[in-house]
CSV table of C-alpha atoms and ligand atoms in Angstrom, one decimal:
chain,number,residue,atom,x,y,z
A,224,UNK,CA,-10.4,27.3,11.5
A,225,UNK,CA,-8.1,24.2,12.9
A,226,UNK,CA,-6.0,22.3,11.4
A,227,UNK,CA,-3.5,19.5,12.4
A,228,UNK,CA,0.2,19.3,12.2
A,229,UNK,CA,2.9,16.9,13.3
A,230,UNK,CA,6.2,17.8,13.9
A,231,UNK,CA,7.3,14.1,12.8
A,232,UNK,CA,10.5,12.4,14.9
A,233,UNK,CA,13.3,13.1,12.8
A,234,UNK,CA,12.4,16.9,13.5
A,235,UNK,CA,12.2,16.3,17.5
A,236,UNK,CA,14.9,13.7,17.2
A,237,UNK,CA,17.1,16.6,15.6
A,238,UNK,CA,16.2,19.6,18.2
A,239,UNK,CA,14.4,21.7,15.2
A,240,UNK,CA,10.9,21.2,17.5
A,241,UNK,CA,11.3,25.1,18.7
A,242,UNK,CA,12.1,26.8,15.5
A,243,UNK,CA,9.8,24.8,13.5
A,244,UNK,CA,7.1,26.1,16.1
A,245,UNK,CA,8.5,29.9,15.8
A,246,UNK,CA,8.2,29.5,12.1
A,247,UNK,CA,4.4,28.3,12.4
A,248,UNK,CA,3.6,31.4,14.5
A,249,UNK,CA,5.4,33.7,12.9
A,250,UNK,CA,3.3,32.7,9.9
A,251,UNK,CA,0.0,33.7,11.9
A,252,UNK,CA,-1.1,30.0,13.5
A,253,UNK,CA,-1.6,29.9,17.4
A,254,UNK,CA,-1.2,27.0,19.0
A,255,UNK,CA,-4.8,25.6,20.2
A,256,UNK,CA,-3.6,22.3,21.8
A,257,UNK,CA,-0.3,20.3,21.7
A,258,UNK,CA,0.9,17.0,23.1
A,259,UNK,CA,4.0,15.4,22.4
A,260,UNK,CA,3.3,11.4,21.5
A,261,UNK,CA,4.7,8.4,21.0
A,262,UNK,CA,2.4,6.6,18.5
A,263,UNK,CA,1.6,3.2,19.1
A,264,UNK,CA,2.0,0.9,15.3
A,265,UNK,CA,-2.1,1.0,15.9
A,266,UNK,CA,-2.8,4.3,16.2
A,267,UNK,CA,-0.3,5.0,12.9
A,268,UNK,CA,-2.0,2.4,11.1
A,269,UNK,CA,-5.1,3.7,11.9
A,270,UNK,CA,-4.1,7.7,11.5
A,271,UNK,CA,-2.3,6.8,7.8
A,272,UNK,CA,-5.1,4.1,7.1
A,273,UNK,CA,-5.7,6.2,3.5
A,274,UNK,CA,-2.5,5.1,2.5
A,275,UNK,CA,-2.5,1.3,3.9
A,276,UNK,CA,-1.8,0.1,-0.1
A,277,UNK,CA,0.9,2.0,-0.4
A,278,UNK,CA,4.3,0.8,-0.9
A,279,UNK,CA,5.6,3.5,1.6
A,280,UNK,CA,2.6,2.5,4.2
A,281,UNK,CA,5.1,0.4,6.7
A,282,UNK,CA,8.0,2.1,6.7
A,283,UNK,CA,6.0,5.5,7.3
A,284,UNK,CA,4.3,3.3,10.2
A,285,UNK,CA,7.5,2.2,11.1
A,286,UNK,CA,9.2,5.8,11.2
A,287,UNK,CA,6.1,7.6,12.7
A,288,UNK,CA,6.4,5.2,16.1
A,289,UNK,CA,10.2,5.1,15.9
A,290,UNK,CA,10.1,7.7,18.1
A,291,UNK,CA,8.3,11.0,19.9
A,292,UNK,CA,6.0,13.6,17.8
A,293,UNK,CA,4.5,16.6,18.3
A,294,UNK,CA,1.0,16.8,17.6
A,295,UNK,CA,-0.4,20.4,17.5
A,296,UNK,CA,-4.0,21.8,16.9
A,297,UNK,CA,-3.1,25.2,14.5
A,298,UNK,CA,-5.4,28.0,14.0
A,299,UNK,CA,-5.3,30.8,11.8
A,300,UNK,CA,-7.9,32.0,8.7
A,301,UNK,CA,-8.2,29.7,5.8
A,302,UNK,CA,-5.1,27.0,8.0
A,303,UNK,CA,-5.4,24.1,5.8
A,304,UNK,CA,-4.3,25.8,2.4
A,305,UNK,CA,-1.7,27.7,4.6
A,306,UNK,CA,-0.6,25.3,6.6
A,307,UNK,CA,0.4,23.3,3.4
A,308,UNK,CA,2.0,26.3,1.8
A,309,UNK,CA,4.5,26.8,5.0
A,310,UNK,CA,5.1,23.5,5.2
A,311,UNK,CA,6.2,22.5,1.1
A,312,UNK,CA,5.9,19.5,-0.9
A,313,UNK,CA,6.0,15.9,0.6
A,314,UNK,CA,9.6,15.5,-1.4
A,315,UNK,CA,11.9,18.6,0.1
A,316,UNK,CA,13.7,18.5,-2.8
A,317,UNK,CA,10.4,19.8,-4.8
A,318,UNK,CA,9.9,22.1,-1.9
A,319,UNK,CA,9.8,25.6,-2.2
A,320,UNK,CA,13.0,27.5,-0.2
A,321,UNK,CA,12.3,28.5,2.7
A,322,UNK,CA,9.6,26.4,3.9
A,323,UNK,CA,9.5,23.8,6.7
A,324,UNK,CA,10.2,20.8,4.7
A,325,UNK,CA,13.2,22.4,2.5
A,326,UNK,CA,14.8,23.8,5.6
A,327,UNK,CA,14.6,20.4,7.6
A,328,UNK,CA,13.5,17.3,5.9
A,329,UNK,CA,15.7,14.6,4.8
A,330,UNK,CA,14.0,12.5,2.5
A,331,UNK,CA,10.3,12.1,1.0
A,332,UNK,CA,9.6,10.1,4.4
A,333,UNK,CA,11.8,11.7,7.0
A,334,UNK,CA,10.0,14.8,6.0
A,335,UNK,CA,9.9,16.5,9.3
A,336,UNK,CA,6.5,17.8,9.5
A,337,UNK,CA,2.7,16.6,8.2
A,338,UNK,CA,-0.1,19.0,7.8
A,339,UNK,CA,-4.0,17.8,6.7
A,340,UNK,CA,-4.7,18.0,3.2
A,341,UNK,CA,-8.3,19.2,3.3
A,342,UNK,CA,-10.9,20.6,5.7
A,343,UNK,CA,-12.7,17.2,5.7
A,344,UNK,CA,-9.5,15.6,7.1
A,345,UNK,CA,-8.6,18.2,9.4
A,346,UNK,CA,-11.2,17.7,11.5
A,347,UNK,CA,-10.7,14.1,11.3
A,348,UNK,CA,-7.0,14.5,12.5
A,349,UNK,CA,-7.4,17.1,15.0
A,350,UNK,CA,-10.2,14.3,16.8
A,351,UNK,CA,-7.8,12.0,16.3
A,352,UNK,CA,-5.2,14.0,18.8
A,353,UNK,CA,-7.4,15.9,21.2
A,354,UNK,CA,-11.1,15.7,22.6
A,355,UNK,CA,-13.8,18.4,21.9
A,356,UNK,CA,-13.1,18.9,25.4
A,357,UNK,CA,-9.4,20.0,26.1
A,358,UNK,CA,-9.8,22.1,22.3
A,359,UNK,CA,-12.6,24.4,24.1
A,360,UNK,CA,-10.9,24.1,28.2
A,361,UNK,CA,-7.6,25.1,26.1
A,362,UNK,CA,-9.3,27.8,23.8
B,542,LIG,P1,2.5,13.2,5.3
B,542,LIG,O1,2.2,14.6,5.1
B,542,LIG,O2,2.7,12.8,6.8
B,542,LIG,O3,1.4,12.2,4.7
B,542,LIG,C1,1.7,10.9,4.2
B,542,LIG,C2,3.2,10.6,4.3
B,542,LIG,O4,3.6,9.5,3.6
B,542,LIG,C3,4.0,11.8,3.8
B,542,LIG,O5,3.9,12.9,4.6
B,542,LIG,C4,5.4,11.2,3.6
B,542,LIG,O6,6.1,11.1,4.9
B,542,LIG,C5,5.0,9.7,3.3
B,542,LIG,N1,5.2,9.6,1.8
B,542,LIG,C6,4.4,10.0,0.8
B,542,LIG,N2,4.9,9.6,-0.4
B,542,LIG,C7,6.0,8.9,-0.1
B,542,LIG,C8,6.9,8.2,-0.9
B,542,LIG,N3,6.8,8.1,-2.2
B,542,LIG,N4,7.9,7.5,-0.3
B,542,LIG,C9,8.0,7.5,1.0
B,542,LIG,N5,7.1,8.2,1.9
B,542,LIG,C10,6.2,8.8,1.3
């Protein structure tokens, strides 16, 4: 099963691009495609559209195109419900020690890494990124 994770631009911004990755295979997720991006305020809009009400909706625009993210295709047995345990809660100060988020987010926004919340929207995300095609050349 895939699932799609972002290591957001305060993480790449900040050099922690390489041992967030060694944390994500250490916990059992190969890497099936990734591409390092700089989002366009479009293609945020579009890929955060669920929360365009939102108070936090344009500054998370804002931040997500502020500067270059790495957008990975992750596979590994059940990846969406592990994925999210790895990573921790949105806010790192909730998160759980040891995870992604407590070890380098800064805030509830500059949160260092997003992971899809359900199957439904991981295979939404991971078309967003990458084409059926370069997931089975890659694979
Ligand atoms: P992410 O997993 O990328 O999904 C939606 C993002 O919105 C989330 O991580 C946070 O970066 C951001 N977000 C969610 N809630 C808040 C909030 N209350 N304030 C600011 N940003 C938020």
């Amino acid at each position: 099963m895939l699932t799609l994770a972002i290591i957001k631009p305060d993480a790449v911004h900040a050099g922690k691009t390489g041992k967030i990755l060694a944390q994500l295979e250490g916990a059992g997720f190969q890497i099936r495609a990734a591409r390092l991006v700089k989002l366009t305020t479009a293609q945020a809009e579009a890929f955060y559209a669920v929360h365009r009400e939102r108070p936090f909706y344009r500054p998370l625009v804002a931040f997500m195109t502020s500067g270059p993210a790495l957008a990975l295709a992750l596979e590994r047995e059940d990846a969406v419900a592990r994925l999210r345990e790895v990573i921790g809660a949105t806010d790192p100060a909730e998160a759980k020690p040891g995870t992604v988020r407590k070890l380098y987010a800064e805030s509830k926004e500059r949160n260092a890494i997003h992971a899809s919340d359900s199957p439904e929207n991981a295979a939404r995300e991971v078309a967003f990124f990458f084409s059926e095609r370069e997931l089975r050349e890659l694979g």
